[in-house]
PDB file of C-alpha atoms in Angstrom:
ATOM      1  CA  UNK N   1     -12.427  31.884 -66.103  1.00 65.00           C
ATOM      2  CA  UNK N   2     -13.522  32.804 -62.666  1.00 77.00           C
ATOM      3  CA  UNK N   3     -14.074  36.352 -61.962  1.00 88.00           C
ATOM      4  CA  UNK N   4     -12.908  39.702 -60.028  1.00 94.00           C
ATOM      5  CA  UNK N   5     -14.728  40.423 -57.028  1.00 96.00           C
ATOM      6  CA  UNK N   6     -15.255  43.782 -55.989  1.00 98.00           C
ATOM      7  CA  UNK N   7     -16.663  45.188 -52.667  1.00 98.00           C
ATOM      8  CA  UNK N   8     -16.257  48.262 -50.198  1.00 98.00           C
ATOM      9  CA  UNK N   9     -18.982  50.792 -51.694  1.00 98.00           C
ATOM     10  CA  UNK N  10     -21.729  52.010 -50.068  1.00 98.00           C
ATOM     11  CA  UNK N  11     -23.953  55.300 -49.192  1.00 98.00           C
ATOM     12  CA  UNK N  12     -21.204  58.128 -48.361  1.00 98.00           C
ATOM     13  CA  UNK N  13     -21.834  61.934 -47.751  1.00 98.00           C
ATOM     14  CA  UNK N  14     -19.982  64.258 -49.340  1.00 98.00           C
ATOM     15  CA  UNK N  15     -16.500  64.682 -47.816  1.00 98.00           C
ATOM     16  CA  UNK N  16     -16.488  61.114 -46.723  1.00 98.00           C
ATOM     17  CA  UNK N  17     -14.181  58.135 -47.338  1.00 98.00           C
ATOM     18  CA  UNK N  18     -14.505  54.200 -48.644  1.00 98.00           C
ATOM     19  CA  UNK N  19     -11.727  51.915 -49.325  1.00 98.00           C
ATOM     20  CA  UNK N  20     -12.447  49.630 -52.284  1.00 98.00           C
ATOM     21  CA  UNK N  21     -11.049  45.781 -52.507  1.00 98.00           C
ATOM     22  CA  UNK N  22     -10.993  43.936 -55.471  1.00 97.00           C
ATOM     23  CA  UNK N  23      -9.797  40.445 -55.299  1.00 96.00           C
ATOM     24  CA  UNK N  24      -8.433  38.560 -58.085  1.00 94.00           C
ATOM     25  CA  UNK N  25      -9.294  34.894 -58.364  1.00 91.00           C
ATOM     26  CA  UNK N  26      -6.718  31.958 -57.659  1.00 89.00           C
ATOM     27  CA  UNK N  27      -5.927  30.867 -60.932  1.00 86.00           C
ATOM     28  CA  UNK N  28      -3.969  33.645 -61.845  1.00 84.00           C
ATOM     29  CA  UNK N  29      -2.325  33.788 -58.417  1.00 78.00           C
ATOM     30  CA  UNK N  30       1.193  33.546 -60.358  1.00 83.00           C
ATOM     31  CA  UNK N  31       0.503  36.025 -62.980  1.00 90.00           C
ATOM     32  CA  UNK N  32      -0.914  38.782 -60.693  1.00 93.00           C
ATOM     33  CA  UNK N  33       2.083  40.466 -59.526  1.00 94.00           C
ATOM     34  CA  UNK N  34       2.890  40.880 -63.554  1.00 95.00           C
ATOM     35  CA  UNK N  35      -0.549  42.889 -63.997  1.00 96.00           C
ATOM     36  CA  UNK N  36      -0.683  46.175 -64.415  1.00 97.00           C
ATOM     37  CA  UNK N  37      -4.346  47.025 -62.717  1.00 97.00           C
ATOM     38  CA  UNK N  38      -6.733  49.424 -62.732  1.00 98.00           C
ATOM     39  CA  UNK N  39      -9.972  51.064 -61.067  1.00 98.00           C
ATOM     40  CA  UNK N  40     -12.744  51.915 -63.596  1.00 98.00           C
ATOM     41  CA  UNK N  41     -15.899  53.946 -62.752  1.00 98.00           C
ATOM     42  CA  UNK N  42     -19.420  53.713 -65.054  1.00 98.00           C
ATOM     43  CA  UNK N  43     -21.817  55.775 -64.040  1.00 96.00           C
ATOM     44  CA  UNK N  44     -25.309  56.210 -65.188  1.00 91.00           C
ATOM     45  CA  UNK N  45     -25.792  57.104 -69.084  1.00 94.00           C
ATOM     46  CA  UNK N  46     -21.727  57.322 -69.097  1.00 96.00           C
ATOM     47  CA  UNK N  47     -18.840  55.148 -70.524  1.00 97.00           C
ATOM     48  CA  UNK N  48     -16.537  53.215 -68.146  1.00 97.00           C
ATOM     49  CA  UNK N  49     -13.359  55.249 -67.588  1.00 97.00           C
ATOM     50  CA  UNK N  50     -10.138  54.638 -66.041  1.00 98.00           C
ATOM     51  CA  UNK N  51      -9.387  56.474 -62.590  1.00 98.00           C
ATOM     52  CA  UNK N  52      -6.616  55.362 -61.250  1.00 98.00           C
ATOM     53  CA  UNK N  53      -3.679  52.711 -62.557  1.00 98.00           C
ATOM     54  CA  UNK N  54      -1.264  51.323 -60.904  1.00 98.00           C
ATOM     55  CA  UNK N  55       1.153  48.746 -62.894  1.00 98.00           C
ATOM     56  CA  UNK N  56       3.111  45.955 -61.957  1.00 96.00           C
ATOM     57  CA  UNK N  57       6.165  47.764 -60.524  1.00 96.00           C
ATOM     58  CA  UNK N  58       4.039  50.103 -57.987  1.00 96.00           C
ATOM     59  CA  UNK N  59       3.726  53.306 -60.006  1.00 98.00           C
ATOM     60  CA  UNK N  60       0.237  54.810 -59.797  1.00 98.00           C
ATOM     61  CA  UNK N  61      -1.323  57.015 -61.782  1.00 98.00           C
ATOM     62  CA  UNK N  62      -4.627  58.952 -61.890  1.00 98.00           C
ATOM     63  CA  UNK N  63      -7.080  60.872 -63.747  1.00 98.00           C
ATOM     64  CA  UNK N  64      -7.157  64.340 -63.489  1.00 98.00           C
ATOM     65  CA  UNK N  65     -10.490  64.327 -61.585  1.00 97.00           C
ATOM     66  CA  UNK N  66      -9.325  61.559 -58.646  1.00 98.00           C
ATOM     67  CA  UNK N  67      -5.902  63.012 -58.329  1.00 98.00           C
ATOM     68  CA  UNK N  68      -4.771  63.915 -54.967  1.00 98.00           C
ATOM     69  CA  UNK N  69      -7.861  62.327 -53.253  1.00 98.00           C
ATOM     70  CA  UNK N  70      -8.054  58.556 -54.245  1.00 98.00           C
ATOM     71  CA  UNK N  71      -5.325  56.099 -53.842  1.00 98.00           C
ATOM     72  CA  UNK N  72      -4.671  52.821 -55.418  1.00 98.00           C
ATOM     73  CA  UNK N  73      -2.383  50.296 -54.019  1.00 98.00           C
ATOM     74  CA  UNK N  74      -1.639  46.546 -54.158  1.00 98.00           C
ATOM     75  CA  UNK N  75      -1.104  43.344 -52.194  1.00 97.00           C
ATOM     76  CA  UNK N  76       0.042  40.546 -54.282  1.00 95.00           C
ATOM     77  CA  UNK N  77      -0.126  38.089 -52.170  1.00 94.00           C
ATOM     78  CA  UNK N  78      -3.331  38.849 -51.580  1.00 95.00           C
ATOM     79  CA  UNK N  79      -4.391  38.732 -55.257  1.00 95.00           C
ATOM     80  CA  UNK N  80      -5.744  42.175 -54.197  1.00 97.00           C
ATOM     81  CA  UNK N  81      -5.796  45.775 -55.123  1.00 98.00           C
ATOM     82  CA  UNK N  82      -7.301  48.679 -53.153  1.00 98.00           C
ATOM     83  CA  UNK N  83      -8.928  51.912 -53.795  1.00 98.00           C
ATOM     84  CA  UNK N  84      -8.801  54.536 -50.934  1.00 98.00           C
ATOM     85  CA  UNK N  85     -11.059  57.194 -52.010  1.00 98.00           C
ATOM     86  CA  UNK N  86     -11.334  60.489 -49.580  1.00 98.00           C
ATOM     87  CA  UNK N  87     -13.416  64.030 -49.965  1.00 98.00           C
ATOM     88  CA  UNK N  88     -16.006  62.043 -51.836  1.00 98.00           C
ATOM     89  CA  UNK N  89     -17.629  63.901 -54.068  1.00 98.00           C
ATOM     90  CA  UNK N  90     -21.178  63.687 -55.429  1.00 97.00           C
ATOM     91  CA  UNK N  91     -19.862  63.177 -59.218  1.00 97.00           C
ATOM     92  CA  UNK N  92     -18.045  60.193 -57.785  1.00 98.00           C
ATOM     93  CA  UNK N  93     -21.428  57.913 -57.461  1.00 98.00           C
ATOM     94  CA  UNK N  94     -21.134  55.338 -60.345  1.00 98.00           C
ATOM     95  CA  UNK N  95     -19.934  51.560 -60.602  1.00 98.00           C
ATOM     96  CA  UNK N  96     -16.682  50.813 -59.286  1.00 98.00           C
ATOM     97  CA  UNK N  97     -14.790  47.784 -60.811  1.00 98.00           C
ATOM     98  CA  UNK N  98     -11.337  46.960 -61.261  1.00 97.00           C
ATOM     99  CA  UNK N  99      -9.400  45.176 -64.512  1.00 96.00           C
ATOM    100  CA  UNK N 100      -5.987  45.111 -66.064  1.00 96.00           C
ATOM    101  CA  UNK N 101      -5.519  48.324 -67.982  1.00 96.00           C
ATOM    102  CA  UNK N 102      -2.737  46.596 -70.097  1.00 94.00           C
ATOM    103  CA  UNK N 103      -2.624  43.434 -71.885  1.00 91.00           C
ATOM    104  CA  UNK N 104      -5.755  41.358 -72.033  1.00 91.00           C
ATOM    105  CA  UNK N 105      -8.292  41.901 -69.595  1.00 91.00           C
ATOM    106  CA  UNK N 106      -9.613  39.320 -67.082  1.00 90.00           C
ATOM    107  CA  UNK N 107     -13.416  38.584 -66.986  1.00 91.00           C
ATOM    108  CA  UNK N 108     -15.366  41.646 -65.352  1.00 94.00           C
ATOM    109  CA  UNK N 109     -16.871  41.221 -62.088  1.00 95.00           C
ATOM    110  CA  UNK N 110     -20.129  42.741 -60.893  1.00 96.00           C
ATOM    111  CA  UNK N 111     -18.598  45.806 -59.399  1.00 97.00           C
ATOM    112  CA  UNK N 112     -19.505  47.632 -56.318  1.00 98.00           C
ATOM    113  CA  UNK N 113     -21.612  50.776 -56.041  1.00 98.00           C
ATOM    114  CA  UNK N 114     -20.455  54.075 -54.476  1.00 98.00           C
ATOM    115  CA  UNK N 115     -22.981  56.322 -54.002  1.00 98.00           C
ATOM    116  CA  UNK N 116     -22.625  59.997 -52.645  1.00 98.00           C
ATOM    117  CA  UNK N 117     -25.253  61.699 -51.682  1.00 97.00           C
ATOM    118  CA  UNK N 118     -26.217  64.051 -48.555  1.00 95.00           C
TER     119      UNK N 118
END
């Protein structure tokens, strides 16, 4: 089973922005509007965690932490879901990837890195 693909991160000082992409591969291009998908963070020495959700109708949700400054959105026929991430803080760096947070999850990809730093 081919794989997510995520990319967008980068070096960001604090109070910056990224947007995230993650792009889901073709062969579930007919399931992926019935996903509910999600943006997970690991960062160093820590477990992954969820951040931000957003299911297959369009409602988004958000860990406390993330609330109010990242946003997650979707583009199904794109196979694609975004993360817009604003007043970056430095306890944001980590391992971004992005997964279904309900039913069973597709193959992980590699991630992308967000690093914030001054």
């Amino acid at each position: 089973q081919a794989q997510l693909v995520e990319s967008g991160g980068g070096l960001v000082q604090p109070g910056g922005s990224l947007r995230l992409s993650c792009k889901a591969p073709r062969s579930i291009l007919s399931s992926f509007s019935a996903y509910d998908m999600g943006w997970y963070r690991q960062a160093p020495g820590k477990q992954r965690e969820l951040v931000a959700g957003i299911s297959n109708d369009g409602t988004t949700s958000y860990v406390d932490s993330v609330q109010g400054r990242f946003a997650i959105s979707r583009d199904n026929a794109k196979r694609t879901v975004y993360l817009q991430m604003n007043s970056l803080k430095t306890e944001d760096t980590a391992a971004y990837y992005c997964n279904r947070y309900r039913g069973s999850q597709l193959n992980w990809g590699q991630g992308t890195q967000v690093t914030v730093s001054s």
